[in-house]
Coordinates of C-alpha atoms in Angstrom, one line a residue:
V182 CA 6.9 17.3 -3.2
F183 CA 7.1 21.1 -3.8
L184 CA 6.2 20.4 -7.5
W185 CA 3.1 18.4 -6.5
H186 CA 2.1 21.1 -4.1
T187 CA 2.4 23.8 -6.7
I188 CA 0.4 21.9 -9.4
I189 CA -2.3 20.8 -6.9
N190 CA -2.8 24.2 -5.5
R191 CA -3.0 25.8 -8.8
V192 CA -5.7 23.5 -10.0
R193 CA -7.7 23.6 -6.8
S194 CA -7.5 27.4 -6.9
E195 CA -9.8 27.2 -10.0
G196 CA -12.4 25.3 -7.8
L197 CA -11.5 22.0 -9.4
I198 CA -11.2 18.7 -7.6
V199 CA -7.8 17.0 -7.4
L200 CA -7.3 13.5 -6.0
V201 CA -3.7 12.6 -4.9
V202 CA -2.6 9.0 -4.7
A203 CA 0.6 6.9 -4.3
S204 CA 1.5 3.3 -4.3
S205 CA 2.8 3.2 -0.7
R206 CA 1.5 4.6 2.5
I207 CA 4.7 6.5 3.4
T208 CA 4.7 8.3 0.1
S209 CA 1.1 9.2 0.3
L210 CA 1.9 10.9 3.6
L211 CA 4.2 13.4 1.9
I212 CA 1.3 15.3 0.2
P213 CA -1.7 16.6 2.2
G214 CA -4.8 14.6 1.4
G215 CA -2.8 11.8 -0.2
R216 CA -4.0 8.2 -0.1
T217 CA -2.9 4.9 -1.4
T218 CA -4.2 3.9 -4.8
H219 CA -5.7 0.7 -3.3
Y220 CA -7.7 2.8 -0.7
R221 CA -8.8 5.5 -3.0
F222 CA -9.8 3.3 -6.0
K223 CA -10.8 0.3 -4.0
I224 CA -8.3 -1.8 -5.9
Q225 CA -8.0 -5.5 -4.7
L226 CA -4.7 -6.7 -3.3
E227 CA -4.8 -9.8 -5.6
V228 CA -5.9 -8.8 -9.1
N229 CA -6.6 -11.3 -12.0
E230 CA -8.6 -11.4 -15.1
N231 CA -11.8 -11.8 -13.2
S232 CA -11.3 -8.9 -10.9
I233 CA -13.9 -6.1 -11.0
S234 CA -14.1 -2.7 -9.5
E235 CA -15.4 -2.4 -5.9
I236 CA -16.6 1.1 -6.5
K237 CA -20.4 1.0 -6.3
H238 CA -22.6 3.2 -8.4
N239 CA -24.1 6.3 -6.8
T240 CA -21.9 6.2 -3.7
H241 CA -20.0 9.1 -2.3
L242 CA -16.7 7.8 -3.9
S243 CA -18.2 7.3 -7.4
R244 CA -19.7 10.9 -7.3
L245 CA -16.3 12.2 -6.2
L246 CA -14.6 10.5 -9.1
E247 CA -17.1 11.8 -11.5
M248 CA -16.5 15.4 -10.3
T249 CA -12.7 15.0 -10.3
S250 CA -10.7 17.0 -12.8
L251 CA -7.2 15.7 -12.1
I252 CA -5.7 12.6 -10.5
V253 CA -2.0 12.9 -9.3
W254 CA -0.3 9.5 -9.0
D255 CA 3.1 10.0 -7.3
E256 CA 6.1 7.5 -7.4
D257 CA 4.5 4.8 -9.3
G258 CA 6.4 2.5 -11.7
R259 CA 3.8 -0.2 -12.0
R260 CA 1.9 -1.0 -15.1
L261 CA -1.2 1.1 -15.8
N262 CA -3.8 -1.4 -17.2
N263 CA -7.0 0.7 -17.5
P264 CA -7.8 4.2 -18.8
F265 CA -9.5 6.5 -16.1
G266 CA -12.7 7.2 -17.9
G267 CA -11.4 10.2 -19.7
K268 CA -10.0 11.9 -16.6
S269 CA -6.7 13.7 -16.7
V270 CA -4.1 11.6 -14.9
L271 CA -0.7 13.0 -13.8
L272 CA 1.8 10.3 -13.0
G273 CA 5.1 11.2 -11.4
G274 CA 8.2 9.3 -10.6
D275 CA 11.9 8.7 -11.6
F276 CA 12.9 5.5 -13.4
R277 CA 16.5 6.0 -11.9
Q278 CA 15.1 4.9 -8.6
I279 CA 14.5 1.4 -7.5
L280 CA 11.9 -0.4 -9.5
L281 CA 9.3 -2.7 -8.1
V282 CA 10.6 -5.9 -6.4
I283 CA 9.2 -8.9 -8.3
S284 CA 9.8 -12.0 -6.1
G285 CA 12.2 -14.2 -8.0
G286 CA 11.7 -12.1 -11.1
T287 CA 14.1 -11.8 -14.1
K288 CA 15.2 -8.6 -15.5
E289 CA 12.6 -8.9 -18.3
E290 CA 9.8 -9.6 -15.8
I291 CA 10.8 -6.5 -13.7
I292 CA 10.7 -4.3 -16.8
N293 CA 7.3 -5.8 -17.9
A294 CA 5.9 -4.8 -14.5
S295 CA 6.7 -1.2 -15.3
F296 CA 3.9 1.1 -16.7
T297 CA 6.3 1.8 -19.7
S298 CA 5.3 -1.7 -20.8
S299 CA 1.7 -0.8 -20.8
S300 CA -0.3 -0.3 -24.1
L301 CA -1.3 3.1 -22.6
W302 CA 2.2 4.4 -22.3
S303 CA 2.1 6.0 -25.8
K304 CA -1.0 8.0 -24.8
F305 CA 0.9 10.0 -22.3
T306 CA 2.7 13.4 -22.8
F307 CA 6.1 13.4 -21.2
L308 CA 7.4 16.4 -19.2
T309 CA 10.8 16.5 -17.6
L310 CA 12.4 18.7 -15.0
N311 CA 15.6 20.3 -16.3
Q312 CA 16.7 22.8 -13.6
N313 CA 18.5 21.8 -10.4
M314 CA 16.7 24.0 -7.9
Q315 CA 19.3 23.4 -5.2
L316 CA 21.8 25.4 -7.2
S317 CA 19.7 28.5 -6.9
A318 CA 20.1 28.7 -3.1
D319 CA 21.7 31.9 -2.1
S320 CA 23.4 30.3 0.8
L321 CA 25.6 28.3 -1.3
S322 CA 29.1 29.5 -2.4
P323 CA 30.3 29.2 -6.0
N324 CA 32.5 26.2 -5.1
Q325 CA 29.6 24.5 -3.4
K326 CA 27.3 25.0 -6.3
E327 CA 29.9 23.6 -8.6
E328 CA 30.4 20.4 -6.4
L329 CA 26.6 19.9 -6.2
R330 CA 26.3 20.4 -10.1
Q331 CA 29.1 17.8 -10.7
F332 CA 27.6 15.3 -8.2
A333 CA 24.1 15.7 -9.7
E334 CA 25.5 15.1 -13.2
W335 CA 27.3 12.0 -11.9
I336 CA 24.1 10.6 -10.3
I337 CA 22.2 11.1 -13.6
L338 CA 24.8 9.4 -15.6
I339 CA 24.5 6.4 -13.3
G340 CA 20.8 6.4 -13.5
D341 CA 20.8 6.6 -17.2
G342 CA 23.3 3.7 -17.5
Q343 CA 25.8 5.9 -19.2
L344 CA 28.6 5.4 -16.6
C345 CA 30.9 2.4 -17.1
D346 CA 34.2 2.2 -15.2
L347 CA 34.6 -1.6 -15.7
A348 CA 32.4 -3.8 -17.9
V349 CA 30.8 -7.0 -16.3
P350 CA 31.7 -10.2 -18.2
N351 CA 28.8 -11.8 -20.2
D352 CA 26.4 -9.0 -19.3
H353 CA 26.3 -6.1 -21.8
D354 CA 23.6 -4.2 -19.7
A355 CA 25.6 -4.1 -16.5
A356 CA 28.7 -2.3 -15.4
F357 CA 30.9 -1.7 -12.4
I358 CA 31.1 1.9 -11.2
K359 CA 33.9 3.4 -9.3
I360 CA 32.9 5.6 -6.4
P361 CA 34.9 8.8 -6.3
C362 CA 37.5 9.0 -3.5
E363 CA 35.9 12.0 -1.9
L364 CA 32.7 10.0 -1.3
Q365 CA 34.4 6.9 0.2
V366 CA 35.1 6.3 3.8
Q367 CA 38.5 4.7 4.4
I368 CA 38.2 1.5 6.4
I369 CA 40.3 1.7 9.6
D370 CA 39.3 -1.3 11.6
C371 CA 36.4 -3.3 10.0
P372 CA 33.8 -2.0 7.6
I373 CA 30.9 -1.9 10.1
T374 CA 33.0 -0.1 12.7
T375 CA 34.1 2.4 10.1
I376 CA 30.6 3.2 8.7
V377 CA 29.0 3.5 12.2
S378 CA 31.9 5.9 13.3
A379 CA 31.4 8.1 10.2
I380 CA 27.7 8.5 10.4
Y381 CA 27.1 8.2 14.1
P382 CA 30.2 9.8 15.7
D383 CA 30.3 9.7 19.5
I384 CA 27.1 7.7 19.5
E385 CA 27.7 6.3 23.0
R386 CA 27.0 9.9 24.4
A387 CA 24.8 11.4 21.7
H388 CA 22.2 8.5 21.4
L389 CA 19.8 10.2 23.9
D390 CA 19.5 13.3 21.8
P391 CA 16.5 12.8 19.4
F392 CA 17.8 15.4 16.9
Y393 CA 21.0 13.3 16.6
F394 CA 19.1 10.5 14.7
K395 CA 16.5 12.6 13.0
E396 CA 18.5 13.5 9.8
R397 CA 21.0 10.7 9.6
A398 CA 21.0 7.0 8.7
I399 CA 23.0 4.2 7.1
V400 CA 21.4 2.5 4.1
T401 CA 22.2 -0.8 2.6
P402 CA 20.7 -3.2 0.0
K403 CA 19.5 -6.1 2.1
N404 CA 17.8 -6.7 5.5
L405 CA 20.4 -9.2 6.5
T406 CA 23.0 -6.4 6.6
V407 CA 20.5 -4.2 8.3
Y408 CA 20.1 -6.6 11.3
E409 CA 23.9 -7.1 11.4
I410 CA 24.7 -3.4 11.8
N411 CA 21.7 -2.5 14.0
N412 CA 22.8 -5.3 16.4
F413 CA 26.3 -4.0 16.4
I414 CA 25.2 -0.5 17.4
L415 CA 22.8 -1.9 20.0
D416 CA 25.9 -3.7 21.6
I417 CA 27.9 -0.5 21.9
I418 CA 25.2 1.7 23.3
R419 CA 25.0 1.9 27.1
G420 CA 21.8 2.0 29.0
D421 CA 18.8 -0.2 29.8
K422 CA 17.6 -2.3 27.0
Y423 CA 14.3 -4.3 26.6
N424 CA 13.8 -7.2 24.3
F425 CA 10.4 -7.3 22.7
F426 CA 8.8 -10.1 20.7
S427 CA 9.4 -8.4 17.3
S428 CA 12.6 -6.4 18.2
R429 CA 15.9 -7.1 20.0
G430 CA 17.4 -4.8 22.5
V431 CA 15.3 -1.6 22.2
S432 CA 16.6 1.3 24.4
G433 CA 15.4 4.7 25.3
G434 CA 16.3 7.3 22.7
A435 CA 16.8 4.7 19.9
P436 CA 15.4 5.2 16.4
I437 CA 12.8 2.6 15.4
M438 CA 10.7 2.0 12.3
L439 CA 7.2 1.0 12.0
L440 CA 6.8 -2.1 9.9
R441 CA 3.0 -2.2 9.6
N442 CA 0.3 0.1 8.4
L443 CA -1.8 1.2 11.5
S444 CA -3.4 4.4 10.8
H445 CA -3.0 6.6 7.8
S446 CA -4.8 9.7 9.3
A447 CA -2.4 9.5 12.4
G448 CA 0.6 9.0 10.2
L449 CA 1.3 5.5 11.4
C450 CA 2.4 3.8 8.3
N451 CA 4.9 1.3 7.2
G452 CA 8.4 3.0 7.0
I453 CA 7.8 5.9 9.4
R454 CA 10.7 6.4 11.9
F455 CA 10.2 7.2 15.6
I456 CA 12.4 7.9 18.6
V457 CA 11.7 5.8 21.6
T458 CA 10.7 8.0 24.6
Q459 CA 9.7 5.4 27.2
L460 CA 9.9 1.7 27.6
I461 CA 7.5 -0.3 29.7
E462 CA 6.8 -3.9 29.8
R463 CA 5.0 -4.9 26.6
I464 CA 4.8 -1.2 25.5
I465 CA 7.1 1.0 23.5
E466 CA 6.2 4.7 23.6
A467 CA 7.7 6.7 20.8
R468 CA 7.6 10.0 19.1
I469 CA 7.3 10.4 15.3
I470 CA 10.4 12.0 13.7
T471 CA 9.4 11.7 10.0
G472 CA 6.2 12.7 8.0
S473 CA 3.7 15.4 8.6
N474 CA 2.8 14.2 12.2
I475 CA 6.1 15.0 13.8
G476 CA 5.8 15.4 17.5
D477 CA 2.8 13.2 18.2
R478 CA 3.3 10.5 20.7
F479 CA 1.9 7.0 20.5
P480 CA 2.2 3.9 22.8
V481 CA 3.4 1.3 20.3
R482 CA 12.8 -2.9 14.8
P483 CA 15.7 -0.5 15.5
C484 CA 16.6 1.6 12.4
Y485 CA 20.0 3.1 12.8
V486 CA 20.3 1.3 9.5
M487 CA 17.6 0.7 6.9
T488 CA 17.3 -0.9 3.4
I489 CA 17.7 1.5 0.4
N490 CA 14.1 0.7 -0.5
K491 CA 12.9 1.9 3.0
S492 CA 14.9 5.1 2.8
Q493 CA 12.7 6.4 0.0
G494 CA 10.4 9.1 1.3
Q495 CA 12.8 9.8 4.3
S496 CA 14.3 13.2 4.8
L497 CA 18.1 12.8 5.5
K498 CA 21.0 15.1 5.5
I499 CA 23.8 12.7 6.7
V500 CA 23.7 9.3 4.9
G501 CA 26.1 6.4 4.8
V502 CA 25.8 3.8 2.0
F503 CA 27.0 0.4 3.1
L504 CA 27.5 -1.9 0.0
K505 CA 28.3 -5.3 1.3
E506 CA 26.8 -6.6 -2.0
Q507 CA 25.9 -5.0 -5.2
V508 CA 22.9 -2.6 -5.4
F509 CA 20.2 -4.1 -7.6
S510 CA 16.4 -4.6 -7.6
H511 CA 16.0 -8.0 -6.2
G512 CA 13.2 -10.4 -5.0

C-alpha cells in the first residue's frame, strides 16, 4: 500500500490523472479513491465472445479515461485480454499469494486464468522489490532483524517452490514442507482447543474488549473448518447470544465479517470485519475495525476464524494458521 501511495502521489503531483482499481472490493478500499475494475471500466460480470464495452462515447467516464495518464491495477492475477488504448497500466501483485479459485478447475486451468498466460504478458516491463523494509526499523534489535530476515527468506523459498522437505509421490510439482518447531503450537488437548488458547488467551474475560480482536485471527483453508472453530468459540463465551437467519449465536463484542458488498463509499464491502456493539431483534449494530472507515457504526457470520482467502487485505499482528487439510487453491 505504501508503494502505491508513493507512485500515485508522485504522478498526481505533476497534475496527471491516475485511476486506481482492484479486483476485489476489500482490496480497492486500501487505497484512497480505489474502485473495483468492474465498476470503473463497466465490465460485465459474465464475459463472452459477444461482450462489448458498456462505456458510452462522450460520457463523463469516457472523457475521464481519455485524460488518464496511468491506471494502477492492484492485486490482480487474472488474464488481461485487451490493451488499454495506449494508456500506461501498472499491475501489481504477488504470484506467491493465492491464485484465483476456478470452480472444479485443474492446475492447468488455474494457470491459464492468470494474466501470465495472456498474449499481452510479453509487452510488460517487470519491476521487483528487493529490499525488506521491515528490517530498517530502528525499534528492532539485531537478533529480531535476523529472525525476520530468516523468516522472510523461508517464505520466499516456499512461494518460489524451492523448498522440499518431502516429495509427494506421483506429483513432481508438489512437495511437503516441514514447519519449523518455533512456529508450531504444541497440541495439549485437542487441535481446536490448542489453537484457540494460543491466539485468544483468556477469551472468556477479554472478549468484550474490541481491541482484543482487532489485530488477531485464526486462518484456515476451508469454510467448513471456519464454521467448526467459530462455533467452538461461541460455545465457550459467556453472555447473551442471539441467533439470526444468516448467523448462529452472535454476542456483544464478537467479531463478525460482512459477506456482501453493500456500500463502497461507506467501506461496507465483502470481507470487512466489525465488532458487535449492540444486538436488537433483527438488527446487529457493529463498528468497523478494518479498512479506512474504522470507527463508523452501522445497523447491520462470526469471524474469530476466517479462510486464508478472506484474510488477504486484513491487518493482523497475531495469526494462527490451522491446517486441518493442505493449503491449495481449490474450487
